[in-house]
Amino acid sequence: MTLLEGILLWSSIFILVISFLGHLAGVIFKKERPVYLSYISTLVGFVFLSGAVLTRWISTGHMPVMGTYENSLFGAWFVMLAFLFTLRYFPKGRILSLVVMPATVLILGNGIMAKAEMAPLEPPYQSTWLYVHVFFAWFAFGSYLMATAVSIIYLSKSSKANSNKGTGAVTLTPALTRLDEICLKFIMFGFITDAVMIGAGAIWAHGLWGRYWGWDPIETWSLITWLTYGINLHLRLTLGWKGKKASWLALFSFLGIIIAFFGVGFVGDVHTQIMKP
Amino acid sequence: MMHRLTRLLPSRRFAVYLLAIMVAFLILGTSLPDIASMTPEETGALKTSRPLLFLISNSLQIETLISSPYFLVLPALIFLSTALCTMKRLCLKTAGEGGFYREAAGETQLRYEEIFSIFSSEKWRVVREDDTLKATKGGYGFHGSVLFHLGLLVVFIAVVVSSITRFSAELLLTEGFPMKLGKDAFVKIYKNRWLSEVPSSVVELKRFVPSYEKGKFAKDFSAELSIDGARKDVHVNKPADMGGFQLSLHRFGFAPSFKVTDEKGREVLNATVNLVVVGGKEDSFLIPNTPYLIYTEFFPDFFYDNGRFGSRSIVPKNPVFLLRMTSNGRELGRNFVRLGDTVDIGGLYIKFDALNYWVDLIVGRDYGLWIFAAGFGMGVLGLALRFVFPDKQMEISITGNKALIKGWTKYFPDFFEEEIRRIVEKLQNQRLS
């Protein structure tokens, strides 16, 4: 990575950690002001992160979509975008920062530990379908992460007695019914974008390997995740699941995403295989 | 019994159970040790030390699982369940029962026409019926739901079409060696069911052109082919067509030509050997009718400096092989050989005569792809229609200066309640202004 990219990236990580601590302090000490200031620092962190993404893009000459580092960088940016987009319509969703910030820092940390060498786009990645695949993958993962964050908030809020009438930290969060619906919205959006991701990946794979589905671990886990969130939707929309059990299910469903994302680096399968000189 | 079955199959609860079982099997299939990728020694060790795990892994690993007739019952039932449920929806013309009712009331001095324009400005479709205004949004839920499920069915059909008609095989071509296609020409045939007759063309790799950046990054790989005399270029990600079959560039390697003579000058080998030495791997070849096995290591851009040696880059600017000759596992000698040079190893003279390439092409045909893509497209469109534009209705009636809004929404009642309240406030504020 370039010096500028490094400075921007580490600055964003530092700011996001500060933002998380601010939110935490706000919740613990039941104050609105640290939460508001943390929101401002989140915006600043996002600007720095965007700068890091842009610097990477310019210096490599391609969208940062190749390898664990670039995927983590771009993925973290998408997660932040999804979070800020949520706040645009839900100012009360700032509390979600308690889950989103650590997750973002974790994704970035995973990327930093990988090789960050600047390289041109390797032949297998030179496909328009790759962009569709990666864009929608991050939209889906971002939405699912937000759904998970909402579920965690829901579960912690509902575990407190008289939670809807509470004070302090509880007042910083939306009502339980609203949280439940927000979670459903994210799952719906994630499910649609996940479907596009899988479809685009299949068409890309056909051009690259001559088959659209190969049952490699990443493909299989993508399918598992999609089906699992499909079950979530079925249960919520047609069988009336809501509240705690629906939140627990959303929480467990995210395990598939974690395996699909973090598992990539540990699986030497055809999904990560490229023609190496 | 039949009656119970016809009730069970299209039920949503049954569909959820089927999906959950399928997910559980897939998780198991990817989590168990992958027997297919194990060496015979590893397989033997697992079989002896943990026979039960071996047995489970062997029968449930993903490749075995997906072709097992027992497992295929699951997708078949999901298909049947989805098809019956979709038919039921079409017959009843309902996208599932339910929805939520909410209402709010407030004072207003606005007339119907003004309320009409407020709703219109918020993208509601409004009609006036006697003393009520009926506003609707969305309204595509039914079509979306049906389209999504039809899309799923089309995807299932695509998978079946693929498994019946798909042809997939690996074809290895070495520069300068034409190959007449036929079943025996392939290194491996993965899938070949019905409808696949490979054209009996003559294919030749005329030239392989790798392109690098900064000496260490691959930029492009291109194979110039001759198919029955006509030129076709294949790049990674840009396959070529051969009579309806897709040719995808899958792998490449180096194919050096070696001339081997003994001490009396008799030629014992004059051949081009396809080696897997890309990325520093070691490969070997046997000299026919002798016990000699030659191990090779390739340095595309060789350097030698005070006993240190290696490759400066991955670009074959100064190609050198390190040859190690063995006989019955005993090393007889080793030496470096540069392109065009001859070296003496263990009493044999080996000339590195030429450096060519080999390519591994995937030859495939799959009628299911575009059906699969169409199914996915339908599914995504259906989901978007259903979820992005959820169905909502409102009925606004005015009695005196009181406005009553009764609403129904398919999803998100809490958001909807807020929306109704906001509209009521708007009606009141309009009066104030």
XYZ file of C-alpha atoms in Angstrom:
710
model
C 0.000 0.000 0.000
C 1.099 3.598 -0.530
C 2.035 5.874 2.355
C -1.055 8.030 1.833
C -3.306 4.978 1.750
C -1.716 3.692 4.953
C -2.177 7.030 6.728
C -5.808 7.270 5.628
C -6.540 3.680 6.557
C -4.951 3.769 10.004
C -6.564 7.142 10.702
C -9.972 5.742 9.812
C -9.412 2.725 12.060
C -8.356 4.999 14.915
C -11.376 7.255 14.448
C -13.775 4.315 14.220
C -12.397 2.891 17.460
C -12.852 6.316 19.114
C -16.368 6.452 17.712
C -17.150 3.037 19.193
C -15.782 4.060 22.593
C -17.858 7.252 22.464
C -21.010 5.288 21.784
C -20.148 2.871 24.539
C -19.588 5.722 26.983
C -22.905 7.262 25.961
C -24.737 4.029 26.634
C -22.958 3.264 29.895
C -23.284 6.791 31.327
C -26.694 7.310 29.724
C -25.692 10.522 27.937
C -26.806 11.678 24.510
C -23.839 13.962 23.815
C -21.073 11.346 23.488
C -23.355 9.409 21.156
C -23.850 12.477 18.983
C -20.102 13.262 18.948
C -19.386 9.652 18.068
C -21.761 9.921 15.159
C -19.781 12.912 13.890
C -16.531 10.974 14.300
C -18.087 8.049 12.417
C -18.708 10.409 9.504
C -15.092 11.599 9.668
C -13.901 7.982 9.836
C -15.976 7.175 6.769
C -14.399 10.084 4.884
C -10.920 8.759 5.742
C -11.898 5.243 4.774
C -13.312 6.511 1.476
C -9.986 8.271 0.939
C -8.119 5.022 1.530
C -10.392 3.195 -0.944
C -9.963 5.943 -3.534
C -6.181 6.049 -3.100
C -5.999 2.291 -3.529
C -8.216 2.459 -6.598
C -6.090 5.156 -8.238
C -2.743 3.575 -7.374
C -3.652 0.089 -8.619
C -5.719 1.320 -11.547
C -8.648 -0.911 -10.705
C -11.474 -1.170 -8.217
C -10.190 -2.730 -4.988
C -11.723 -6.172 -5.416
C -8.710 -8.469 -5.601
C -7.453 -10.435 -2.634
C -8.298 -10.354 1.047
C -6.877 -6.887 1.730
C -8.749 -5.100 -1.047
C -11.953 -7.012 -0.360
C -11.754 -6.113 3.313
C -11.084 -2.462 2.537
C -13.943 -2.197 0.095
C -16.202 -4.393 2.211
C -15.669 -2.269 5.310
C -16.498 0.790 3.233
C -19.757 -0.818 2.101
C -20.667 -1.774 5.672
C -20.097 1.830 6.765
C -22.145 3.057 3.823
C -25.019 0.753 4.785
C -24.782 1.989 8.371
C -24.783 5.679 7.434
C -27.612 5.083 4.984
C -29.571 3.539 7.855
C -28.879 6.559 10.048
C -30.135 8.852 7.308
C -33.598 7.359 7.809
C -33.200 6.287 11.402
C -31.293 8.711 13.587
C -32.112 6.461 16.534
C -30.136 3.685 14.894
C -26.886 5.271 16.115
C -26.810 2.693 18.871
C -26.141 0.076 16.175
C -22.661 1.526 16.117
C -21.894 -0.716 19.098
C -22.013 -3.685 16.746
C -21.153 -2.115 13.388
C -17.931 -0.363 14.478
C -16.249 -3.442 15.969
C -17.344 -5.491 12.945
C -15.883 -2.880 10.562
C -12.608 -2.718 12.486
C -12.499 -6.528 12.513
C -12.971 -6.674 8.743
C -10.249 -4.059 8.242
C -7.978 -5.901 10.675
C -8.446 -9.107 8.720
C -7.471 -7.212 5.568
C -4.382 -5.581 7.072
C -3.066 -8.979 8.134
C -3.160 -10.106 4.495
C -0.776 -9.096 1.708
C -1.509 -5.526 0.586
C 0.799 -5.487 -2.416
C -0.380 -3.316 -5.267
C -0.999 -5.419 -8.323
C -2.829 -5.017 -11.614
C -6.112 -6.833 -11.987
C -5.247 -10.469 -12.649
C -6.764 -12.103 -15.741
C -9.544 -14.036 -13.949
C -10.817 -10.835 -12.367
C -11.049 -8.972 -15.661
C -14.796 -9.366 -16.066
C -17.723 -6.979 -15.808
C -19.587 -9.653 -13.879
C -16.961 -9.420 -11.154
C -18.049 -5.865 -10.359
C -21.711 -6.851 -10.223
C -20.799 -9.872 -8.095
C -18.636 -7.935 -5.619
C -20.920 -4.884 -5.389
C -23.965 -6.948 -4.597
C -22.015 -9.263 -2.308
C -21.103 -6.310 -0.134
C -24.583 -4.851 -0.286
C -25.866 -8.215 0.924
C -23.214 -8.695 3.593
C -23.676 -5.098 4.760
C -27.434 -5.571 5.051
C -27.080 -8.862 6.881
C -24.590 -7.292 9.262
C -27.039 -4.479 9.968
C -29.800 -7.057 10.548
C -27.485 -8.835 12.982
C -26.671 -5.581 14.765
C -30.373 -4.785 15.078
C -31.040 -8.293 16.403
C -28.350 -7.911 19.058
C -29.803 -4.571 20.150
C -33.287 -6.112 20.127
C -32.227 -9.036 22.278
C -30.315 -6.921 24.765
C -33.170 -4.449 24.970
C -35.862 -7.079 25.343
C -33.920 -8.808 28.090
C -34.441 -5.779 30.315
C -37.726 -5.568 32.139
C -40.101 -2.823 30.996
C -37.616 -2.048 28.272
C -39.945 0.163 26.304
C -40.432 2.428 29.287
C -36.801 2.459 30.401
C -34.452 5.357 30.730
C -30.899 6.140 29.683
C -29.432 3.736 27.172
C -32.832 2.260 26.414
C -34.187 5.613 25.277
C -31.388 5.811 22.732
C -32.783 2.832 20.864
C -35.940 2.538 18.786
C -38.914 0.643 20.195
C -38.840 -3.161 20.011
C -41.507 -3.384 17.327
C -39.586 -0.891 15.225
C -36.332 -2.790 15.718
C -38.050 -5.962 14.594
C -39.248 -4.298 11.415
C -35.868 -2.714 10.704
C -34.289 -6.135 10.996
C -36.830 -7.551 8.535
C -36.131 -4.719 6.081
C -32.423 -5.450 6.135
C -32.986 -9.163 5.659
C -35.288 -8.452 2.702
C -32.767 -6.124 1.061
C -29.906 -8.509 1.800
C -31.842 -11.440 0.360
C -32.460 -9.636 -2.943
C -28.871 -8.412 -3.332
C -27.552 -11.818 -2.257
C -29.567 -13.388 -5.083
C -28.037 -10.952 -7.590
C -24.589 -11.733 -6.180
C -25.075 -15.473 -6.641
C -26.519 -15.065 -10.155
C -23.724 -12.733 -11.306
C -21.107 -15.034 -9.789
C -22.576 -17.994 -11.639
C -22.419 -16.240 -15.011
C -18.849 -15.076 -14.297
C -17.849 -18.608 -13.281
C -19.267 -20.008 -16.517
C -17.023 -17.750 -18.611
C -14.032 -18.509 -16.437
C -14.329 -22.205 -15.678
C -16.950 -23.386 -18.135
C -19.504 -24.176 -15.434
C -21.889 -21.958 -13.511
C -21.933 -23.906 -10.302
C -19.117 -26.014 -8.899
C -20.143 -26.744 -5.315
C -16.860 -25.361 -4.012
C -17.029 -24.413 -0.308
C -17.584 -20.717 -0.927
C -20.360 -21.325 -3.438
C -21.959 -23.842 -1.121
C -21.784 -21.460 1.830
C -23.265 -18.667 -0.276
C -26.163 -20.961 -1.068
C -26.458 -22.027 2.576
C -26.567 -18.368 3.633
C -29.126 -17.448 1.020
C -31.355 -20.382 1.936
C -30.979 -19.574 5.629
C -32.096 -15.995 5.121
C -34.863 -17.370 2.887
C -35.990 -19.428 5.882
C -35.834 -16.242 7.985
C -38.157 -14.478 5.559
C -40.507 -17.430 5.250
C -40.809 -17.721 9.013
C -41.283 -14.002 9.551
C -43.612 -13.266 6.658
C -45.731 -16.349 6.378
C -45.503 -18.074 9.742
C -45.588 -14.946 11.875
C -42.217 -15.243 13.604
C -41.175 -12.045 15.319
C -39.551 -10.804 18.464
C -36.914 -12.788 20.296
C -36.937 -16.026 18.348
C -36.813 -14.204 15.015
C -33.895 -12.122 16.339
C -32.026 -15.198 17.514
C -32.517 -16.774 14.111
C -31.193 -13.649 12.361
C -28.219 -13.668 14.693
C -27.360 -17.313 14.001
C -27.900 -16.847 10.277
C -24.999 -14.420 10.218
C -22.627 -17.289 11.048
C -22.933 -18.351 7.404
C -21.687 -14.935 6.280
C -18.765 -15.110 8.683
C -17.774 -18.515 7.330
C -18.269 -17.442 3.704
C -16.204 -14.275 4.208
C -13.462 -15.299 6.609
C -13.392 -18.845 5.283
C -12.178 -17.730 1.826
C -8.596 -17.338 3.022
C -8.522 -20.800 4.528
C -9.978 -22.765 1.654
C -7.660 -23.652 -1.212
C -10.467 -24.336 -3.618
C -11.276 -23.438 -7.162
C -13.027 -20.250 -6.003
C -9.695 -18.745 -5.029
C -7.737 -20.466 -7.761
C -6.297 -18.205 -10.398
C -3.804 -18.722 -13.156
C -0.493 -17.959 -11.504
C 2.595 -17.492 -13.633
C -53.762 -39.971 3.161
C -53.876 -38.307 -0.260
C -55.869 -35.440 1.147
C -53.291 -34.909 3.903
C -50.477 -35.019 1.371
C -52.117 -32.431 -0.876
C -52.476 -30.177 2.155
C -48.948 -30.795 3.392
C -46.996 -30.383 0.160
C -47.916 -26.776 -0.684
C -47.823 -25.646 2.946
C -45.257 -23.046 3.938
C -44.359 -24.873 7.107
C -43.407 -27.927 5.058
C -41.300 -25.744 2.728
C -39.433 -24.326 5.736
C -38.730 -27.830 7.051
C -37.423 -28.925 3.655
C -35.168 -25.882 3.358
C -33.882 -26.379 6.901
C -33.044 -30.048 6.223
C -31.309 -29.097 2.994
C -29.267 -26.403 4.768
C -28.316 -28.896 7.490
C -27.088 -31.424 4.914
C -25.114 -28.794 3.012
C -23.470 -27.582 6.233
C -22.524 -31.168 7.063
C -21.251 -31.731 3.541
C -18.872 -28.779 3.694
C -17.797 -29.278 7.299
C -16.703 -32.910 7.158
C -13.181 -33.913 6.040
C -12.929 -33.802 2.251
C -11.985 -37.344 1.306
C -11.633 -36.442 -2.386
C -8.765 -34.024 -1.710
C -6.907 -36.425 0.633
C -3.895 -38.510 -0.330
C -4.374 -42.318 -0.199
C -2.215 -42.330 2.979
C -4.402 -39.712 4.661
C -7.547 -41.565 3.630
C -6.145 -44.816 5.001
C -5.167 -43.156 8.274
C -8.639 -41.666 8.720
C -10.278 -44.980 7.853
C -8.239 -46.775 10.491
C -8.254 -44.195 13.257
C -11.816 -42.900 12.942
C -13.868 -45.339 10.872
C -17.218 -43.739 11.727
C -16.064 -40.273 10.714
C -14.635 -41.751 7.519
C -17.929 -43.440 6.727
C -19.978 -40.301 7.385
C -17.537 -38.083 5.479
C -17.447 -40.462 2.573
C -21.201 -40.516 2.160
C -22.014 -36.924 3.083
C -19.216 -34.910 1.459
C -20.683 -32.408 -0.923
C -19.763 -34.059 -4.263
C -21.187 -37.420 -3.153
C -24.164 -35.819 -1.472
C -25.398 -33.809 -4.429
C -25.404 -36.817 -6.701
C -26.987 -39.136 -4.162
C -30.545 -40.157 -5.102
C -31.529 -39.968 -1.419
C -30.458 -36.340 -1.213
C -32.032 -35.490 -4.559
C -35.414 -36.337 -3.025
C -35.085 -33.068 -1.066
C -34.790 -30.665 -4.029
C -37.461 -32.717 -5.792
C -39.818 -32.184 -2.854
C -38.904 -28.477 -2.690
C -39.689 -28.202 -6.399
C -43.008 -29.974 -5.919
C -43.879 -27.909 -2.869
C -43.003 -24.634 -4.641
C -44.920 -25.653 -7.770
C -48.049 -26.632 -5.829
C -47.861 -23.520 -3.660
C -47.517 -21.310 -6.753
C -50.450 -23.042 -8.444
C -52.496 -22.565 -5.317
C -51.619 -18.874 -5.247
C -52.549 -18.499 -8.899
C -55.877 -20.250 -8.348
C -56.756 -18.255 -5.242
C -55.116 -15.087 -6.580
C -53.613 -14.301 -3.219
C -50.043 -13.594 -2.197
C -50.605 -15.083 1.190
C -53.085 -14.054 3.803
C -52.564 -11.606 6.581
C -51.412 -8.050 6.646
C -51.986 -5.445 9.299
C -54.741 -2.910 9.872
C -54.075 0.477 11.439
C -56.100 3.659 11.716
C -55.770 7.253 12.881
C -58.106 10.237 13.059
C -57.623 13.969 13.190
C -59.275 17.260 12.450
C -59.042 18.840 9.041
C -60.655 21.551 6.988
C -59.369 20.284 3.707
C -61.657 19.178 0.956
C -61.387 15.862 -0.845
C -59.656 17.491 -3.806
C -56.909 18.904 -1.604
C -56.442 15.599 0.227
C -56.376 13.926 -3.163
C -53.451 16.108 -4.245
C -51.564 15.489 -0.967
C -51.728 11.751 -1.523
C -50.866 12.069 -5.199
C -47.790 14.127 -4.343
C -46.621 11.265 -2.131
C -46.878 8.812 -5.037
C -50.139 7.204 -3.880
C -52.615 6.108 -6.515
C -55.882 7.708 -5.400
C -59.485 7.228 -6.501
C -62.623 8.761 -5.085
C -65.526 6.492 -4.306
C -68.558 8.351 -2.950
C -67.490 9.830 0.371
C -64.169 8.095 0.642
C -60.788 8.356 -0.989
C -59.017 5.113 -1.677
C -55.246 5.322 -1.899
C -52.960 2.431 -2.809
C -49.243 1.854 -3.109
C -47.418 -1.167 -4.386
C -50.018 -3.676 -5.442
C -47.448 -5.924 -7.083
C -47.089 -8.266 -4.101
C -49.099 -11.045 -5.700
C -47.253 -10.826 -9.015
C -43.931 -10.498 -7.239
C -44.553 -13.544 -5.129
C -45.662 -15.633 -8.092
C -42.746 -14.408 -10.237
C -40.227 -15.213 -7.508
C -41.530 -18.739 -7.052
C -41.755 -19.300 -10.810
C -38.154 -18.085 -11.018
C -37.160 -20.679 -8.436
C -38.904 -23.380 -10.455
C -37.066 -22.252 -13.595
C -33.759 -22.474 -11.688
C -34.630 -26.031 -10.679
C -35.425 -26.835 -14.322
C -32.076 -25.281 -15.351
C -30.222 -27.534 -12.926
C -31.978 -30.582 -14.335
C -31.297 -29.469 -17.931
C -27.639 -28.896 -17.029
C -27.217 -32.256 -15.404
C -28.745 -33.975 -18.423
C -27.103 -32.047 -21.248
C -23.887 -30.693 -19.794
C -20.607 -31.605 -21.382
C -17.399 -30.694 -19.624
C -13.927 -31.982 -20.359
C -10.285 -30.974 -20.143
C -8.267 -30.694 -23.308
C -4.491 -30.402 -23.122
C -2.752 -28.801 -26.081
C 0.963 -28.338 -26.592
C 2.302 -25.655 -28.905
C 2.878 -27.068 -32.338
C 1.075 -30.374 -31.790
C -2.320 -30.552 -33.550
C -4.988 -32.664 -31.869
C -7.939 -34.350 -33.553
C -10.903 -34.155 -31.227
C -12.765 -37.225 -30.089
C -13.588 -38.875 -26.807
C -9.979 -40.102 -26.419
C -8.480 -36.661 -26.992
C -9.494 -35.380 -23.568
C -7.429 -35.644 -20.418
C -10.554 -35.982 -18.372
C -14.254 -35.926 -19.138
C -16.207 -34.589 -16.165
C -19.711 -34.652 -17.516
C -21.090 -36.151 -20.637
C -24.697 -37.136 -20.745
C -27.089 -36.798 -23.631
C -27.007 -34.431 -26.584
C -23.246 -33.940 -26.551
C -21.335 -34.968 -29.621
C -17.978 -33.224 -29.737
C -17.124 -32.010 -33.247
C -14.272 -33.972 -34.796
C -12.239 -30.824 -35.391
C -8.481 -30.557 -35.518
C -7.335 -28.120 -32.850
C -3.842 -26.748 -32.481
C -2.236 -24.337 -30.057
C -0.365 -22.046 -32.406
C 0.984 -19.682 -29.788
C 0.570 -18.930 -26.131
C 1.193 -15.327 -25.172
C 1.548 -14.421 -21.507
C 1.691 -10.758 -20.649
C 3.255 -9.490 -17.439
C 3.610 -6.222 -15.558
C 6.678 -5.213 -13.565
C 8.046 -8.712 -14.091
C 5.955 -10.211 -11.322
C 2.274 -9.702 -12.082
C 0.226 -11.551 -14.656
C -1.762 -9.196 -16.873
C -3.168 -11.389 -19.595
C -2.892 -14.916 -20.924
C -3.881 -15.587 -24.453
C -3.904 -18.772 -26.483
C -3.939 -18.500 -30.253
C -5.717 -21.575 -31.550
C -6.280 -23.007 -34.957
C -9.568 -24.884 -35.241
C -9.853 -26.672 -38.597
C -7.520 -24.044 -39.987
C -9.462 -21.053 -38.666
C -7.835 -18.836 -36.045
C -9.513 -18.368 -32.654
C -8.105 -16.533 -29.656
C -8.926 -17.609 -26.119
C -8.167 -15.404 -23.131
C -8.833 -16.064 -19.477
C -12.423 -14.940 -18.919
C -12.956 -14.572 -22.677
C -13.774 -18.044 -23.965
C -13.994 -18.969 -27.635
C -16.725 -20.877 -29.403
C -16.132 -24.143 -31.247
C -19.276 -25.430 -32.906
C -21.462 -24.597 -29.915
C -18.856 -25.720 -27.386
C -17.171 -23.171 -25.155
C -13.383 -23.245 -24.872
C -12.177 -21.690 -21.610
C -8.504 -21.165 -20.868
C -8.000 -22.909 -17.574
C -4.287 -23.503 -16.942
C -0.978 -23.235 -18.712
C 2.518 -24.578 -18.282
C 5.917 -24.856 -19.913
C 6.705 -27.524 -22.472
C 10.475 -27.684 -22.991
C 12.034 -29.857 -25.699
C 14.945 -31.999 -24.587
C 17.371 -34.006 -26.703
C 19.160 -36.705 -24.721
C 22.107 -38.685 -26.096
C 24.339 -41.234 -24.413
C 28.141 -41.289 -24.290
C 28.286 -42.969 -27.710
C 26.180 -40.232 -29.264
C 23.056 -42.378 -29.610
C 19.818 -40.477 -29.196
C 17.794 -41.834 -26.264
C 15.171 -39.113 -26.169
C 14.017 -36.272 -28.387
C 10.752 -34.993 -27.021
C 8.700 -32.092 -25.819
C 7.545 -32.633 -22.258
C 4.609 -30.909 -20.610
C 5.781 -29.903 -17.172
C 3.992 -28.398 -14.196
C 6.790 -26.120 -13.023
C 4.956 -22.782 -12.917
C 5.358 -21.027 -9.576
C 8.528 -22.906 -8.592
C 6.963 -26.378 -8.512
C 9.140 -29.415 -9.218
C 8.083 -31.898 -11.888
C 9.706 -34.951 -13.442
C 9.810 -37.040 -16.601
C 11.033 -40.533 -17.349
C 13.501 -41.413 -20.106
C 11.801 -44.321 -21.875
C 13.437 -47.756 -21.688
C 15.837 -46.580 -18.981
C 15.565 -46.386 -15.176
C 16.339 -42.659 -15.376
C 13.886 -40.210 -13.894
C 14.716 -36.545 -14.367
C 13.425 -33.991 -11.892
C 13.097 -30.448 -13.177
C 12.911 -27.055 -11.566
C 12.366 -23.996 -13.728
C 13.882 -20.522 -13.443
C 12.289 -18.266 -16.067
C 14.684 -15.348 -15.521
C 17.740 -17.101 -14.102
C 20.545 -15.502 -12.126
C 23.595 -16.995 -10.441
C 25.614 -14.888 -8.063
C 28.295 -16.239 -5.711
C 26.543 -19.527 -5.150
C 23.112 -17.925 -4.885
C 20.675 -18.594 -7.667
C 17.054 -18.004 -8.507
C 14.746 -16.121 -10.859
C 14.691 -12.350 -11.087
C 11.178 -12.277 -12.442
C 8.414 -14.552 -13.659
C 8.989 -13.525 -17.287
C 10.893 -16.184 -19.269
C 13.726 -13.868 -20.379
C 16.574 -16.207 -19.480
C 15.013 -19.662 -19.080
C 17.080 -22.230 -17.227
C 16.192 -25.674 -15.896
C 17.831 -27.314 -12.926
C 17.876 -30.995 -13.863
C 18.356 -33.724 -11.289
C 18.803 -37.240 -12.599
C 17.858 -40.208 -10.457
C 17.868 -43.932 -10.934
C 15.802 -46.107 -8.591
C 15.593 -43.250 -6.127
C 19.370 -42.611 -6.127
C 20.609 -39.261 -7.406
C 23.159 -39.619 -10.204
C 23.849 -35.929 -10.745
C 22.399 -32.497 -11.236
C 23.124 -29.457 -13.351
C 21.679 -26.243 -14.724
C 20.874 -26.083 -18.420
C 20.225 -22.870 -20.289
C 18.041 -22.708 -23.415
C 20.136 -23.949 -26.360
C 22.877 -25.462 -24.141
C 23.818 -29.069 -23.508
C 24.888 -30.471 -20.121
C 26.362 -33.762 -18.994
C 24.534 -35.397 -16.115
C 25.322 -38.936 -15.000
C 26.819 -39.870 -18.367
C 23.973 -38.534 -20.460
C 24.086 -35.373 -22.587
C 20.931 -33.342 -22.265
C 20.203 -30.475 -24.611
C 17.527 -27.909 -23.724
C 16.434 -27.413 -27.305
C 13.321 -25.256 -27.210
C 10.800 -23.772 -24.814
C 7.132 -23.938 -25.662
C 3.890 -23.812 -23.725
C 0.996 -26.139 -23.074
C -2.538 -25.051 -22.205
C -5.371 -26.812 -20.467
C -8.718 -25.857 -21.974
C -12.112 -26.616 -20.514
C -14.373 -27.688 -23.333
C -17.937 -27.292 -22.251
C -21.516 -26.978 -23.322
C -24.362 -26.302 -20.964
C -27.889 -25.585 -22.147
C -28.875 -24.872 -18.556
C -26.897 -21.646 -18.087
C -29.292 -19.219 -19.714
C -32.309 -20.968 -18.222
C -30.569 -20.609 -14.852
C -29.866 -16.911 -15.517
C -33.468 -16.339 -16.629
C -34.760 -18.067 -13.491
C -32.526 -15.970 -11.294
C -33.597 -12.809 -13.112
C -37.265 -13.676 -12.617
C -36.627 -14.456 -8.971
C -34.837 -11.187 -8.289
C -37.476 -9.177 -10.145
C -40.188 -10.966 -8.181
C -38.473 -10.253 -4.874
C -38.013 -6.605 -5.803
C -41.681 -6.237 -6.765
C -42.772 -7.863 -3.543
C -40.412 -6.271 -1.048
C -39.299 -2.934 -2.512
C -42.853 -1.882 -3.307
C -44.874 -3.514 -0.514
C -48.651 -3.372 -0.791
C -50.371 -0.630 1.213
C -53.888 0.751 1.146
C -55.638 3.641 2.859
C -59.242 4.719 3.031
C -59.844 8.329 3.945
C -63.284 9.474 4.963
C -64.298 12.910 6.178
C -67.216 13.570 8.463
C -67.641 17.244 9.257
C -64.151 18.437 10.059
C -62.946 15.010 11.166
C -60.760 12.867 8.942
C -60.494 9.170 9.563
C -57.798 7.120 7.877
C -58.107 3.352 7.877
C -55.121 1.594 6.467
C -53.872 -1.849 5.583
C -50.326 -2.901 4.965
C -48.813 -6.188 3.989
C -45.623 -5.638 5.989
C -44.108 -3.254 8.532
C -47.154 -2.199 10.602
C -45.090 -0.014 12.937
C -43.697 2.039 10.058
C -47.151 2.177 8.530
C -48.709 3.454 11.724
C -46.202 6.271 11.751
C -46.961 6.994 8.113
C -50.684 7.268 8.825
C -50.046 9.526 11.797
C -47.760 11.711 9.694
C -50.451 12.045 7.035
C -53.045 12.973 9.648
C -50.667 15.631 10.997
C -50.195 16.901 7.492
C -53.918 17.229 7.037
C -54.129 19.188 10.270
C -51.121 21.395 9.488
C -52.484 22.198 6.075
C -55.516 23.595 7.769
C -53.330 25.721 10.047
C -51.344 27.141 7.189
